[in-house]
CSV table of C-alpha atoms and ligand atoms in Angstrom, one decimal:
chain,number,residue,atom,x,y,z
A,29,MET,CA,-19.1,13.7,16.9
A,30,LYS,CA,-15.7,13.7,18.6
A,31,VAL,CA,-13.1,11.9,16.5
A,32,VAL,CA,-9.6,11.1,17.7
A,33,PHE,CA,-7.1,10.8,14.8
A,34,PHE,CA,-4.0,8.7,15.5
A,35,ASN,CA,-0.7,8.7,13.6
A,36,THR,CA,-1.3,12.1,12.0
A,37,LYS,CA,1.1,14.3,10.1
A,38,GLN,CA,0.7,18.0,9.2
A,39,TYR,CA,-0.7,17.0,5.8
A,40,ASP,CA,-3.5,14.9,7.4
A,41,GLU,CA,-4.5,17.9,9.6
A,42,LYS,CA,-4.4,20.2,6.6
A,43,TYR,CA,-6.7,18.1,4.3
A,44,PHE,CA,-9.0,17.0,7.1
A,45,SER,CA,-9.4,20.5,8.5
A,46,GLU,CA,-10.2,21.8,5.0
A,47,ALA,CA,-12.8,19.0,4.4
A,48,LYS,CA,-14.3,19.6,7.8
A,49,LEU,CA,-15.5,23.1,6.9
A,50,SER,CA,-18.7,21.5,5.6
A,51,GLY,CA,-19.2,19.3,8.7
A,52,ALA,CA,-19.7,19.6,12.4
A,53,HIS,CA,-17.3,17.0,13.8
A,54,GLU,CA,-14.8,17.7,16.5
A,55,LEU,CA,-11.5,16.5,15.2
A,56,VAL,CA,-8.5,15.8,17.6
A,57,PHE,CA,-5.2,15.1,15.8
A,58,LEU,CA,-2.6,13.0,17.6
A,59,GLU,CA,0.9,12.3,16.3
A,60,ALA,CA,1.0,9.0,18.3
A,61,LYS,CA,0.2,5.7,16.7
A,62,LEU,CA,-2.7,3.8,18.1
A,63,SER,CA,-1.5,1.4,20.8
A,64,PHE,CA,-2.9,-0.2,23.9
A,65,ASP,CA,-1.6,2.8,25.9
A,66,THR,CA,-2.6,5.6,23.5
A,67,ALA,CA,-6.1,4.1,23.2
A,68,LEU,CA,-6.7,5.8,26.6
A,69,LEU,CA,-6.5,9.2,24.8
A,70,THR,CA,-10.0,8.6,23.3
A,71,GLN,CA,-11.9,10.0,26.3
A,72,GLY,CA,-15.3,11.3,25.1
A,73,ALA,CA,-14.8,10.2,21.5
A,74,GLU,CA,-17.2,7.9,19.7
A,75,ALA,CA,-14.9,7.4,16.7
A,76,VAL,CA,-11.2,7.0,16.0
A,77,CYS,CA,-9.5,7.5,12.7
A,78,VAL,CA,-6.4,5.4,11.9
A,79,PHE,CA,-4.0,4.8,9.1
A,80,VAL,CA,-2.4,1.7,7.4
A,81,ASN,CA,0.2,0.9,10.0
A,82,ASP,CA,-1.9,1.4,13.1
A,83,ILE,CA,-2.3,-2.1,14.5
A,84,VAL,CA,-5.9,-2.4,15.6
A,85,ASP,CA,-5.9,-5.8,17.4
A,86,ALA,CA,-8.3,-7.5,19.7
A,87,ASN,CA,-6.8,-6.0,22.9
A,88,ILE,CA,-6.9,-2.5,21.5
A,89,ILE,CA,-10.4,-2.9,20.2
A,90,ALA,CA,-11.5,-4.1,23.7
A,91,ARG,CA,-9.9,-1.0,25.3
A,92,LEU,CA,-11.4,1.4,22.6
A,93,SER,CA,-14.8,-0.1,23.3
A,94,GLN,CA,-14.4,0.4,27.1
A,95,GLN,CA,-13.6,4.0,26.3
A,96,GLY,CA,-16.9,4.3,24.4
A,97,VAL,CA,-15.5,4.2,20.9
A,98,LYS,CA,-18.1,2.7,18.5
A,99,LEU,CA,-16.5,3.4,15.1
A,100,ILE,CA,-13.1,2.8,13.6
A,101,ALA,CA,-12.6,4.9,10.5
A,102,LEU,CA,-9.7,3.8,8.4
A,103,ARG,CA,-8.3,6.7,6.2
A,104,CYS,CA,-7.0,4.1,3.7
A,105,ALA,CA,-8.3,1.3,1.5
A,106,GLY,CA,-6.6,-1.8,3.0
A,107,PHE,CA,-7.9,-3.1,6.3
A,108,ASN,CA,-5.6,-6.0,7.0
A,109,ASN,CA,-4.4,-4.2,10.1
A,110,VAL,CA,-7.8,-4.5,11.9
A,111,ASP,CA,-9.1,-7.5,13.7
A,112,LEU,CA,-12.6,-7.6,12.2
A,113,VAL,CA,-13.7,-10.6,14.3
A,114,ALA,CA,-12.9,-8.6,17.5
A,115,ALA,CA,-14.6,-5.5,16.1
A,116,LYS,CA,-17.7,-7.5,15.5
A,117,GLN,CA,-17.5,-9.1,19.0
A,118,TYR,CA,-17.3,-5.6,20.6
A,119,GLY,CA,-20.0,-4.1,18.4
A,120,VAL,CA,-17.5,-1.6,16.9
A,121,LYS,CA,-18.1,-0.7,13.3
A,122,VAL,CA,-15.2,-0.4,10.8
A,123,VAL,CA,-15.3,1.8,7.7
A,124,ARG,CA,-12.7,2.6,5.1
A,125,VAL,CA,-12.0,4.6,2.0
A,126,PRO,CA,-12.2,2.0,-0.8
A,127,ALA,CA,-11.2,4.2,-3.7
A,128,TYR,CA,-9.7,7.6,-3.0
A,129,SER,CA,-7.5,7.6,-6.1
A,130,PRO,CA,-6.6,4.4,-7.9
A,131,ASN,CA,-4.9,6.6,-10.4
A,132,ALA,CA,-2.5,7.9,-7.8
A,133,VAL,CA,-1.2,4.4,-7.0
A,134,ALA,CA,-1.4,3.1,-10.6
A,135,GLU,CA,0.6,6.1,-12.0
A,136,TYR,CA,3.1,5.7,-9.2
A,137,THR,CA,3.5,1.9,-9.9
A,138,VAL,CA,4.3,2.6,-13.6
A,139,GLY,CA,6.7,5.4,-12.4
A,140,LEU,CA,8.5,2.9,-10.3
A,141,MET,CA,8.8,0.5,-13.2
A,142,LEU,CA,10.2,3.1,-15.5
A,143,ALA,CA,12.6,4.6,-13.0
A,144,LEU,CA,13.9,1.2,-12.0
A,145,ASN,CA,14.3,-0.1,-15.6
A,146,ARG,CA,16.1,3.0,-16.9
A,147,LYS,CA,17.9,3.7,-13.5
A,148,ILE,CA,16.6,7.3,-13.5
A,149,HIS,CA,17.1,7.5,-9.7
A,150,ARG,CA,20.8,6.5,-10.0
A,151,ALA,CA,21.4,8.8,-13.1
A,152,TYR,CA,20.0,11.7,-11.1
A,153,CYS,CA,22.6,11.3,-8.4
A,154,GLN,CA,25.4,10.5,-10.8
A,155,VAL,CA,24.9,13.6,-12.9
A,156,ARG,CA,24.7,15.8,-9.7
A,157,GLU,CA,28.1,14.4,-8.8
A,158,GLY,CA,29.6,15.2,-12.2
A,159,ASN,CA,29.5,11.6,-13.4
A,160,PHE,CA,28.1,11.6,-17.0
A,161,SER,CA,29.0,8.0,-17.8
A,162,LEU,CA,26.3,5.7,-19.0
A,163,ASN,CA,27.9,2.6,-17.6
A,164,GLY,CA,25.5,0.6,-15.5
A,165,LEU,CA,22.4,2.6,-16.7
A,166,MET,CA,21.2,0.4,-19.5
A,167,GLY,CA,17.6,-0.7,-19.4
A,168,PHE,CA,15.3,-2.5,-21.8
A,169,ASP,CA,12.4,-1.4,-24.1
A,170,MET,CA,9.2,-2.1,-22.2
A,171,SER,CA,7.2,-2.1,-25.4
A,172,GLY,CA,7.0,-5.6,-26.7
A,173,LYS,CA,7.8,-7.2,-23.4
A,174,THR,CA,5.3,-9.1,-21.2
A,175,ALA,CA,3.9,-7.7,-17.9
A,176,GLY,CA,2.0,-9.9,-15.4
A,177,ILE,CA,-0.5,-8.1,-13.2
A,178,ILE,CA,-1.6,-10.0,-10.1
A,179,GLY,CA,-4.9,-8.4,-8.9
A,180,THR,CA,-7.0,-6.5,-11.5
A,181,GLY,CA,-9.3,-4.5,-9.3
A,182,LYS,CA,-9.3,-0.7,-9.3
A,183,ILE,CA,-5.5,-0.1,-9.3
A,184,GLY,CA,-4.4,-3.2,-11.2
A,185,ALA,CA,-6.9,-2.4,-14.0
A,186,LEU,CA,-5.4,1.1,-14.5
A,187,VAL,CA,-1.9,-0.4,-14.5
A,188,VAL,CA,-3.1,-2.9,-17.2
A,189,ARG,CA,-4.5,0.0,-19.3
A,190,THR,CA,-1.2,2.0,-19.1
A,191,LEU,CA,1.1,-0.9,-19.9
A,192,CYS,CA,-1.1,-2.0,-22.8
A,193,ALA,CA,-0.9,1.6,-24.1
A,194,MET,CA,2.8,1.4,-23.8
A,195,GLY,CA,2.8,-1.6,-26.2
A,196,MET,CA,3.4,-4.4,-23.6
A,197,ASN,CA,1.7,-7.8,-23.8
A,198,VAL,CA,-0.2,-7.9,-20.5
A,199,PHE,CA,-1.1,-11.1,-18.6
A,200,ALA,CA,-3.5,-10.8,-15.7
A,201,TYR,CA,-4.3,-13.1,-12.8
A,202,ASP,CA,-7.3,-12.6,-10.5
A,203,PRO,CA,-10.0,-14.9,-9.3
A,204,PHE,CA,-12.5,-12.4,-11.0
A,205,VAL,CA,-12.1,-11.4,-14.6
A,206,ASN,CA,-12.3,-7.6,-15.1
A,207,GLN,CA,-13.9,-7.1,-18.5
A,208,GLN,CA,-12.4,-3.7,-18.8
A,209,CYS,CA,-8.9,-5.2,-18.6
A,210,VAL,CA,-9.8,-7.7,-21.4
A,211,LYS,CA,-11.1,-4.7,-23.5
A,212,ASP,CA,-7.9,-2.9,-22.9
A,213,GLY,CA,-5.9,-5.8,-24.2
A,214,ALA,CA,-5.0,-8.0,-21.2
A,215,ARG,CA,-5.2,-11.8,-21.3
A,216,TYR,CA,-6.2,-13.7,-18.1
A,217,VAL,CA,-3.9,-16.7,-17.5
A,218,ASP,CA,-3.2,-19.0,-14.6
A,219,ILE,CA,-0.7,-17.8,-12.1
A,220,GLU,CA,1.9,-20.4,-13.3
A,221,THR,CA,1.8,-19.0,-16.8
A,222,LEU,CA,2.0,-15.5,-15.5
A,223,PHE,CA,5.1,-16.3,-13.5
A,224,ALA,CA,6.8,-18.2,-16.3
A,225,GLU,CA,6.1,-15.7,-19.1
A,226,SER,CA,6.4,-12.2,-17.5
A,227,ASP,CA,9.4,-9.9,-17.8
A,228,VAL,CA,7.7,-7.5,-15.3
A,229,ILE,CA,5.4,-8.7,-12.5
A,230,SER,CA,3.4,-6.2,-10.5
A,231,LEU,CA,1.3,-6.9,-7.4
A,232,HIS,CA,-2.1,-5.3,-6.9
A,233,CYS,CA,-4.0,-7.8,-4.7
A,234,PRO,CA,-5.0,-7.1,-1.1
A,235,LEU,CA,-3.1,-8.7,1.8
A,236,SER,CA,-5.1,-11.6,3.1
A,237,ALA,CA,-4.5,-15.1,4.4
A,238,GLU,CA,-4.6,-16.3,0.8
A,239,THR,CA,-2.2,-13.7,-0.6
A,240,HIS,CA,0.3,-13.6,2.3
A,241,HIS,CA,3.7,-14.5,0.7
A,242,ILE,CA,2.0,-15.2,-2.6
A,243,ILE,CA,5.5,-14.4,-3.9
A,244,ASP,CA,7.7,-16.9,-2.0
A,245,ALA,CA,10.8,-19.0,-3.0
A,246,GLU,CA,8.7,-21.5,-4.9
A,247,ALA,CA,6.9,-18.8,-6.9
A,248,ILE,CA,10.1,-17.0,-7.7
A,249,GLN,CA,11.7,-20.2,-8.9
A,250,LYS,CA,9.0,-20.4,-11.7
A,251,MET,CA,9.8,-16.8,-12.9
A,252,LYS,CA,12.1,-15.8,-15.7
A,253,THR,CA,15.7,-15.1,-14.7
A,254,GLY,CA,16.1,-11.4,-14.4
A,255,VAL,CA,12.4,-10.6,-13.9
A,256,MET,CA,11.4,-7.2,-12.6
A,257,LEU,CA,9.2,-7.5,-9.5
A,258,ILE,CA,7.1,-4.5,-8.3
A,259,ASN,CA,5.1,-4.3,-5.1
A,260,THR,CA,2.9,-1.3,-4.3
A,261,SER,CA,0.2,-3.5,-2.6
A,262,ARG,CA,1.2,-4.6,0.9
A,263,GLY,CA,4.6,-5.7,2.1
A,264,ALA,CA,3.6,-9.2,3.3
A,265,VAL,CA,2.4,-10.4,-0.1
A,266,ILE,CA,6.1,-10.9,-0.7
A,267,ASP,CA,8.4,-13.1,1.4
A,268,THR,CA,11.2,-10.6,1.8
A,269,ALA,CA,13.8,-13.3,2.8
A,270,ALA,CA,13.1,-15.2,-0.4
A,271,VAL,CA,13.3,-12.1,-2.5
A,272,ILE,CA,16.7,-11.2,-1.0
A,273,ALA,CA,18.0,-14.7,-1.8
A,274,SER,CA,16.8,-14.3,-5.4
A,275,LEU,CA,18.4,-10.8,-5.8
A,276,LYS,CA,21.7,-12.4,-4.6
A,277,SER,CA,21.4,-15.2,-7.2
A,278,GLY,CA,20.3,-12.9,-10.0
A,279,LYS,CA,16.9,-14.6,-10.4
A,280,ILE,CA,15.2,-11.3,-9.7
A,281,GLY,CA,16.8,-8.7,-11.9
A,282,MET,CA,15.1,-5.6,-10.5
A,283,LEU,CA,13.0,-4.9,-7.5
A,284,GLY,CA,10.7,-1.9,-6.9
A,285,LEU,CA,8.9,-1.7,-3.6
A,286,ASP,CA,6.6,1.0,-2.1
A,287,VAL,CA,5.6,-1.3,0.8
A,288,TYR,CA,7.6,-3.6,3.1
A,289,GLU,CA,6.6,-6.4,5.5
A,290,GLN,CA,7.9,-4.7,8.6
A,291,GLU,CA,7.2,-1.1,7.5
A,292,GLU,CA,5.3,-0.1,10.5
A,293,ASP,CA,8.5,0.4,12.5
A,294,LEU,CA,10.1,2.6,9.8
A,295,PHE,CA,7.8,4.2,7.3
A,296,PHE,CA,6.3,7.7,7.5
A,297,GLU,CA,9.0,8.8,10.1
A,298,ASP,CA,12.4,10.5,9.8
A,299,HIS,CA,14.9,7.9,11.1
A,300,SER,CA,17.9,9.5,9.3
A,301,TYR,CA,19.7,10.3,12.6
A,302,GLU,CA,19.2,6.9,14.1
A,303,VAL,CA,20.7,3.5,13.7
A,304,ILE,CA,18.2,1.3,11.7
A,305,THR,CA,18.3,-2.1,13.3
A,306,ASP,CA,16.1,-3.9,10.7
A,307,ASP,CA,18.9,-5.9,9.0
A,308,VAL,CA,16.5,-7.3,6.4
A,309,PHE,CA,15.5,-3.8,5.2
A,310,GLU,CA,19.1,-2.6,5.3
A,311,ARG,CA,20.1,-5.6,3.1
A,312,LEU,CA,17.4,-4.7,0.6
A,313,LEU,CA,18.9,-1.2,0.3
A,314,THR,CA,22.4,-2.5,-0.5
A,315,PHE,CA,21.4,-3.9,-3.9
A,316,PRO,CA,22.1,-1.7,-6.9
A,317,ASN,CA,19.0,-3.0,-8.6
A,318,THR,CA,16.4,-2.2,-6.0
A,319,LEU,CA,14.3,1.0,-5.7
A,320,ILE,CA,12.5,1.3,-2.4
A,321,THR,CA,10.1,4.1,-1.4
A,322,ALA,CA,8.2,4.5,1.9
A,323,HIS,CA,4.5,3.9,1.0
A,324,GLN,CA,3.9,7.0,-1.0
A,325,GLY,CA,1.9,5.6,-3.9
A,326,PHE,CA,-1.3,7.1,-2.6
A,327,PHE,CA,0.3,10.5,-1.8
A,328,THR,CA,-1.3,13.1,-4.2
A,329,SER,CA,-3.3,16.2,-3.3
A,330,ASP,CA,-6.3,14.7,-5.1
A,331,ALA,CA,-6.1,11.5,-3.1
A,332,MET,CA,-5.7,13.3,0.2
A,333,ARG,CA,-8.8,15.4,-0.6
A,334,ASN,CA,-10.8,12.3,-1.4
A,335,ILE,CA,-9.5,10.5,1.7
A,336,ALA,CA,-10.6,13.4,3.9
A,337,THR,CA,-14.0,13.9,2.4
A,338,THR,CA,-14.9,10.2,2.2
A,339,THR,CA,-13.7,9.5,5.8
A,340,LEU,CA,-15.7,12.4,7.2
A,341,GLY,CA,-18.7,11.3,5.0
A,342,ASN,CA,-18.3,7.8,6.5
A,343,ILE,CA,-18.3,9.3,10.1
A,344,SER,CA,-21.4,11.4,9.3
A,345,GLN,CA,-23.2,8.5,7.8
A,346,TYR,CA,-22.6,6.5,11.0
A,347,GLU,CA,-23.7,9.5,13.2
A,348,THR,CA,-27.0,9.9,11.4
A,349,GLY,CA,-27.7,6.2,12.2
A,350,SER,CA,-29.5,5.6,8.9
A,351,GLY,CA,-28.6,1.9,9.0
A,352,LYS,CA,-26.2,0.6,6.3
A,353,LEU,CA,-22.8,2.1,6.0
A,354,ASP,CA,-21.7,2.3,2.4
A,355,ASN,CA,-18.0,1.8,3.2
A,356,GLU,CA,-18.2,-0.7,6.1
A,357,VAL,CA,-15.9,-3.7,6.2
A,358,THR,CA,-17.0,-6.8,8.0
A,359,TYR,CA,-15.6,-10.2,8.7
A,360,SER,CA,-16.6,-12.6,6.0
B,415,NAD,P1,-9.5,-3.7,-5.3
B,415,NAD,O1,-10.2,-4.4,-4.2
B,415,NAD,O2,-10.2,-2.9,-6.2
B,415,NAD,O3,-8.7,-4.9,-6.1
B,415,NAD,C1,-8.1,-6.0,-5.6
B,415,NAD,C2,-8.1,-7.1,-6.6
B,415,NAD,O4,-7.3,-8.2,-6.1
B,415,NAD,C3,-9.5,-7.6,-6.8
B,415,NAD,O5,-9.9,-7.7,-8.2
B,415,NAD,C4,-9.5,-9.1,-6.2
B,415,NAD,O6,-10.3,-10.0,-6.9
B,415,NAD,C5,-8.0,-9.4,-6.4
B,415,NAD,N1,-7.5,-10.5,-5.6
B,415,NAD,C6,-8.0,-10.9,-4.4
B,415,NAD,N2,-7.3,-12.0,-4.1
B,415,NAD,C7,-6.4,-12.3,-5.1
B,415,NAD,C8,-5.5,-13.3,-5.3
B,415,NAD,N3,-5.3,-14.3,-4.4
B,415,NAD,N4,-4.8,-13.3,-6.4
B,415,NAD,C9,-5.0,-12.3,-7.4
B,415,NAD,N5,-5.9,-11.4,-7.2
B,415,NAD,C10,-6.6,-11.3,-6.1
B,415,NAD,O7,-8.3,-3.0,-4.6
B,415,NAD,P2,-7.4,-1.8,-5.2
B,415,NAD,O8,-8.0,-0.5,-4.8
B,415,NAD,O9,-7.0,-2.1,-6.6
B,415,NAD,O10,-6.1,-1.9,-4.2
B,415,NAD,C11,-5.2,-3.0,-4.3
B,415,NAD,C12,-4.3,-2.9,-3.1
B,415,NAD,O11,-3.4,-1.8,-3.3
B,415,NAD,C13,-5.0,-2.7,-1.7
B,415,NAD,O12,-5.5,-3.8,-1.2
B,415,NAD,C14,-3.9,-2.1,-0.9
B,415,NAD,O13,-3.2,-3.1,-0.2
B,415,NAD,C15,-2.9,-1.5,-2.0
B,415,NAD,N6,-2.8,0.0,-1.9
B,415,NAD,C16,-1.6,0.6,-1.8
B,415,NAD,C17,-1.4,1.9,-1.8
B,415,NAD,C18,-0.1,2.6,-1.7
B,415,NAD,O14,0.0,3.8,-1.3
B,415,NAD,N7,1.0,1.9,-2.0
B,415,NAD,C19,-2.6,2.7,-1.8
B,415,NAD,C20,-3.8,2.1,-1.9
B,415,NAD,C21,-3.9,0.7,-2.0
């Protein structure tokens, strides 16, 4: 089957080409993001493969369908960027990679916490500049402090396990109790208690209508002064304007982000020779107590291999027409 890949980088091509050795699909790699215009580049393709920041709205799905596309294969876990109602309307199937490496994101999340707390990123720069002073680098012992984990699915559960092993008291909030988290030592509490008691809050729920801006001004008001907030989930679970106000007031003491509400205009590209016009993002960067990375939590060789093999497997399963697609996402 011919599959047109949008928004690709060299590393996508490398891992998908390696995984394809066992399959018969014709893969076309495009650097362009999927848009209403670039959707015309799918001539002869029955499937497209897109990434987290490709917006797959109703207009684009209509055009893809006109072009003969019948399958949208997401090479990521989240699917908030796809209009599933429109996909259903046009008879276009949507598949994803639900779990390519929860470890990759969980380990990265804990890495962000540790680096932010002990200011390792700042110390690295200071030492290279010949500044060996410890002023400004003081952190706190994480052992004995309380972490609040919002969303205890595959990634959140691994973060719970690691933080429990580090000696933290872990509170969890999720509509569904994950018994593994309880066994590992977490205690499920209501979200108000989690906000009020946690020294560190980490977000691992998907972006949905329900979780959009789950961290807003009202939620932040309920948190401890000086709380560390970590988001490796999706940018829009946090109201960035409210977070900036709380960094200014000192209510939020440390902020670690791997995702950002408007990241599709910035992330995954080199903008270092351009003027960045997103004033909200630029304001976030000015704080001494923020650590921001560009959606790299997933980025390990193991995860890339799993993404490639699962995505090609999803496409093969569709092609064989055997009925149910294991990794299909539908509107519910
Ligand atoms: P998952 O589906 O296994 O777990 C999500 C959990 O969130 C579930 O237990 C669900 O019940 C819970 N949840 C749903 N609504 C909630 C709410 N209102 N409040 C609290 N919990 C709620 O997903 P996962 O594999 O653990 O991934 C979590 C998220 O991480 C993904 O949706 C994606 O947005 C993000 N992610 C980020 C990266 C990265 O590179 N930074 C990579 C992969 C995934």
